[in-house]
PDB file of C-alpha atoms in Angstrom:
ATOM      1  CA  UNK A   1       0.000   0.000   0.000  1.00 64.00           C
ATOM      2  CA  UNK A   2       3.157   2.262   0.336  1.00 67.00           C
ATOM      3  CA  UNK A   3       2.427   5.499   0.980  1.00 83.00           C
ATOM      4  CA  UNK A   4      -1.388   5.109   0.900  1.00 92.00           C
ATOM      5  CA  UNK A   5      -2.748   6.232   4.584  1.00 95.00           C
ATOM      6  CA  UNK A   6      -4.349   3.122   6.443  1.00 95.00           C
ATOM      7  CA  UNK A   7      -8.349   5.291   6.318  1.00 94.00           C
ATOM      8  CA  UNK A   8      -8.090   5.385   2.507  1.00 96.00           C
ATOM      9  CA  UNK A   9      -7.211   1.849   2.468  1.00 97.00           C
ATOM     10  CA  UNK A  10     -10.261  -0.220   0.757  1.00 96.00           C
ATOM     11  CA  UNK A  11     -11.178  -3.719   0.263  1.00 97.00           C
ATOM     12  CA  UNK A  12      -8.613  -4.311  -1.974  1.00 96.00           C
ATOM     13  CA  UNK A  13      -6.089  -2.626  -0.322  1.00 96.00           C
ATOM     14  CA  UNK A  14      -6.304  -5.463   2.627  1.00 97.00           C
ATOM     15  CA  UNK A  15      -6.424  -8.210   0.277  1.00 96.00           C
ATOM     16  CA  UNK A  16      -3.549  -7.442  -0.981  1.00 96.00           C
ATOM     17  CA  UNK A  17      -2.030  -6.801   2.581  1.00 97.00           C
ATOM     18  CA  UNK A  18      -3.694 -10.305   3.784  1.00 97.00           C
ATOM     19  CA  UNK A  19      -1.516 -12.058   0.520  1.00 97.00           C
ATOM     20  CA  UNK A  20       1.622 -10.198   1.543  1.00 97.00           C
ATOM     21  CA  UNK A  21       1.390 -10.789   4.928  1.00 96.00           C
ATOM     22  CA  UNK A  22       0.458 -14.115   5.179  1.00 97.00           C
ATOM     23  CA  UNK A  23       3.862 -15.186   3.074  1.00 97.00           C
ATOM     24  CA  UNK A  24       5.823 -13.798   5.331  1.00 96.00           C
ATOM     25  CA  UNK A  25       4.323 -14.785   8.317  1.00 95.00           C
ATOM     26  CA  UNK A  26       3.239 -18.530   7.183  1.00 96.00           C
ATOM     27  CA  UNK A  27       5.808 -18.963   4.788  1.00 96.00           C
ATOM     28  CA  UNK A  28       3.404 -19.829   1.931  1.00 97.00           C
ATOM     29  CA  UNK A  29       1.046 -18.444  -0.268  1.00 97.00           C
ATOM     30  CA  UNK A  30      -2.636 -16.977   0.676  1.00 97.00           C
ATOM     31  CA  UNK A  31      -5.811 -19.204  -0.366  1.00 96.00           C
ATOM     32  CA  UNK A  32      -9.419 -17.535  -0.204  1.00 93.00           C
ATOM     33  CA  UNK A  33     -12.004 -19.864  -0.397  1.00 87.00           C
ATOM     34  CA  UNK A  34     -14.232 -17.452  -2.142  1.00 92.00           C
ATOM     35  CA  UNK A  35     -13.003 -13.955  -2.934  1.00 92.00           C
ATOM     36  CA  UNK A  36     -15.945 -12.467  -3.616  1.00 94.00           C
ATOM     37  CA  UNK A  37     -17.533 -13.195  -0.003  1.00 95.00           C
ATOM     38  CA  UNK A  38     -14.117 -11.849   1.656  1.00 96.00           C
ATOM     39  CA  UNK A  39     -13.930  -8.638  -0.185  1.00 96.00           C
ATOM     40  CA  UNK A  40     -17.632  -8.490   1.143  1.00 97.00           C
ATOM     41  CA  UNK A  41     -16.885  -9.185   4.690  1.00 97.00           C
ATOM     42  CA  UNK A  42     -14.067  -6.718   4.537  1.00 97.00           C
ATOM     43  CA  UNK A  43     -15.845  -3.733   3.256  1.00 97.00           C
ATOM     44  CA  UNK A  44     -17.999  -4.480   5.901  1.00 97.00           C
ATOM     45  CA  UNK A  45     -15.811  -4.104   8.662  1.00 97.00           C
ATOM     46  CA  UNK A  46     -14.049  -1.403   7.185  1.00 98.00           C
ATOM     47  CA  UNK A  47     -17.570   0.413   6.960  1.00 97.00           C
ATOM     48  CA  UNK A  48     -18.522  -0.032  10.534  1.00 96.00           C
ATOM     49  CA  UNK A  49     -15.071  -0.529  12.712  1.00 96.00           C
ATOM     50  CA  UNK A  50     -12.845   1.825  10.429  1.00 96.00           C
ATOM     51  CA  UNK A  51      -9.721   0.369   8.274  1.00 97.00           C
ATOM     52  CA  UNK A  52      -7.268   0.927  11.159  1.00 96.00           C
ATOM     53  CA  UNK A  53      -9.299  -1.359  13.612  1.00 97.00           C
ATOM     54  CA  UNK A  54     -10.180  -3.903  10.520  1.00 98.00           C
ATOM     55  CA  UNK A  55      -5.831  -3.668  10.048  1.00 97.00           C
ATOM     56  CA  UNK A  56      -5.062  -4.352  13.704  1.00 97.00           C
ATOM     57  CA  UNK A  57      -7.597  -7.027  13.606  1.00 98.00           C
ATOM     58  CA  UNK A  58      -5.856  -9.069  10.638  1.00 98.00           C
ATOM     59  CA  UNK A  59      -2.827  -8.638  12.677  1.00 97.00           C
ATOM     60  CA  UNK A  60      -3.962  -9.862  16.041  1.00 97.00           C
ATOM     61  CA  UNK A  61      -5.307 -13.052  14.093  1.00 97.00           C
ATOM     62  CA  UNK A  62      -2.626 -14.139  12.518  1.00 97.00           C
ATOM     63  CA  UNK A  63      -0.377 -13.247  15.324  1.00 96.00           C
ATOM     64  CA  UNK A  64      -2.919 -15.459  17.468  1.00 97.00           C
ATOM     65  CA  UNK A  65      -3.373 -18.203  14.556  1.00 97.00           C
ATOM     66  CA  UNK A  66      -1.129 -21.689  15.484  1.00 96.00           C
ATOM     67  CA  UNK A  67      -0.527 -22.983  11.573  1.00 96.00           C
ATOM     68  CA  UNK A  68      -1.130 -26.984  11.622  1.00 96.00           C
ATOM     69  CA  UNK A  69      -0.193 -29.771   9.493  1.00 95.00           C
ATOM     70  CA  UNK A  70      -4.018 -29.938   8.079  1.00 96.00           C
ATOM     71  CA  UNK A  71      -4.295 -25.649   8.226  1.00 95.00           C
ATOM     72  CA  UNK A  72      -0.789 -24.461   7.415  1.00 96.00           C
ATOM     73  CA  UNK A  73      -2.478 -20.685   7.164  1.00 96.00           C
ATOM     74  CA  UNK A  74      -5.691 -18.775   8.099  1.00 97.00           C
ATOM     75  CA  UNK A  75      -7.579 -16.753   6.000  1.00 97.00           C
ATOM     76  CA  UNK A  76      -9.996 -13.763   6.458  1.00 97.00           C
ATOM     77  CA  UNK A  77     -13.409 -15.844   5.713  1.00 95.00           C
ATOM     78  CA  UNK A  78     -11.884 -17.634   9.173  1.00 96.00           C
ATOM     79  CA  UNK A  79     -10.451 -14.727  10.634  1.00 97.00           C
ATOM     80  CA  UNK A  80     -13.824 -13.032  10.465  1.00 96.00           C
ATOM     81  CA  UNK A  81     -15.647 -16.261  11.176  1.00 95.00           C
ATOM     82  CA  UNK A  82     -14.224 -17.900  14.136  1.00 96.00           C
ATOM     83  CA  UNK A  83     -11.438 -15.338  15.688  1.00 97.00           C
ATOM     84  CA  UNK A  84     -14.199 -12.104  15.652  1.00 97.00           C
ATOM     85  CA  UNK A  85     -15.459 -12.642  18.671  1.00 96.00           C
ATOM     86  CA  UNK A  86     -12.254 -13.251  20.369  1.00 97.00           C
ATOM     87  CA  UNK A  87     -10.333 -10.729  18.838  1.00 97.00           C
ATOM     88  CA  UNK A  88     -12.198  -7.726  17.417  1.00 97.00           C
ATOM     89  CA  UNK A  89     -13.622  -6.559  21.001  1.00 96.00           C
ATOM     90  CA  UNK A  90     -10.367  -5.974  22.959  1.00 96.00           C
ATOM     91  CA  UNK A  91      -9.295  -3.589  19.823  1.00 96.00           C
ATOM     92  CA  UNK A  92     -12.748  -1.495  20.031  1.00 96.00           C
ATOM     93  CA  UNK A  93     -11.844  -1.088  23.711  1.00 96.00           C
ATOM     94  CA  UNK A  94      -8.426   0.212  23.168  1.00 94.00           C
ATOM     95  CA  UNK A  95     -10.323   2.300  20.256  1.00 92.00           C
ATOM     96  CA  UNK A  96     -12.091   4.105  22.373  1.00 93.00           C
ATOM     97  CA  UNK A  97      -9.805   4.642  25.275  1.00 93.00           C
ATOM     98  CA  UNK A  98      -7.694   6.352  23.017  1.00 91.00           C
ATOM     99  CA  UNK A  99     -10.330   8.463  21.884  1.00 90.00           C
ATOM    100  CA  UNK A 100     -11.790   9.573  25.650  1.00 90.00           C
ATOM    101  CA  UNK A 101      -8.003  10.364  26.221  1.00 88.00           C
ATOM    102  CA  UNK A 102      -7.909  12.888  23.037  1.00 88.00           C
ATOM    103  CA  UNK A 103     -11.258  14.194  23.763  1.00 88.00           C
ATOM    104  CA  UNK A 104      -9.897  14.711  27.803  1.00 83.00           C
ATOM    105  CA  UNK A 105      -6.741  16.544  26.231  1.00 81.00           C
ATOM    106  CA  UNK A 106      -8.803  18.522  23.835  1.00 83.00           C
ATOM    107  CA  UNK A 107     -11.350  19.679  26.586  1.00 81.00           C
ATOM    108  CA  UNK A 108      -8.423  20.638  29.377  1.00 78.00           C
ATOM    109  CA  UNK A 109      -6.719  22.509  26.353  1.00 76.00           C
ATOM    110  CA  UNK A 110      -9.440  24.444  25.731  1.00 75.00           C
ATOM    111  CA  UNK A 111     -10.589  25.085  29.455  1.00 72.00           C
ATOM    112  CA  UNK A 112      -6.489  26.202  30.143  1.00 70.00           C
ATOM    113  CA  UNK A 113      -6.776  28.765  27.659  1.00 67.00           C
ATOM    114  CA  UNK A 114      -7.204  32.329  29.114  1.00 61.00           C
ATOM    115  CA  UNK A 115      -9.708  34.448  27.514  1.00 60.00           C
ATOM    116  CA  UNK A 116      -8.040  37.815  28.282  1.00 62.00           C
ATOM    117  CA  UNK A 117     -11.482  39.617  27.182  1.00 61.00           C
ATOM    118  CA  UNK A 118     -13.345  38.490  30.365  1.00 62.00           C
ATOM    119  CA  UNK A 119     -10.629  39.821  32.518  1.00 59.00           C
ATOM    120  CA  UNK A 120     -10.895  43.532  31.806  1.00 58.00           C
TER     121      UNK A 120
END
């Protein structure tokens, strides 16, 4: 994706990360069952969590995913299948702690600021 900023990234912008990432975490090549149905699910998430959450997400599965003899990889028809549940929730948590913080900082920046007007 290069230079492309993760909250332009799109549906195929993550398929192409999930391919690149997957060979060089698993060592092999990325299989999709069906394409069509993951590009779905993506734009999905992307639409409702936001792409940095839906990034962080791919990363905590297949930092979480133990490869087997029968499933040498994952993929993200699984990943948004099986590991959701487990693995989505703790991000949305961080999500919004991080966002209470910059909304505390924004609100003691504004109440530290002197308006000089009221104090003639």
């Amino acid at each position: 994706m290069g230079d492309k900023p993760i909250e332009k990234w799109t549906a195929r912008d993550f398929i192409v990360y999930l391919h690149e990432r997957h060979l060089e975490v698993y060592g092999i090549k990325y299989v999709a069952n069906n394409r069509g149905m993951e590009a779905r699910n993506l734009k999905t998430m992307i639409d409702e969590y936001g792409a940095a959450i839906v990034r962080d997400f791919i990363d905590a599965c297949f930092a979480a995913y133990s490869p087997t003899s029968q499933y040498p990889g994952v993929n993200f028809g699984f990943m948004f299948t099986y590991m959701r549940n487990r693995y989505l929730p703790p991000l949305l948590v961080k999500q919004k702690k991080v966002e209470q913080a910059e909304e505390d900082d924004q609100r003691a920046a504004a109440q530290s600021q002197i308006n000089y007007g009221e104090l003639f």
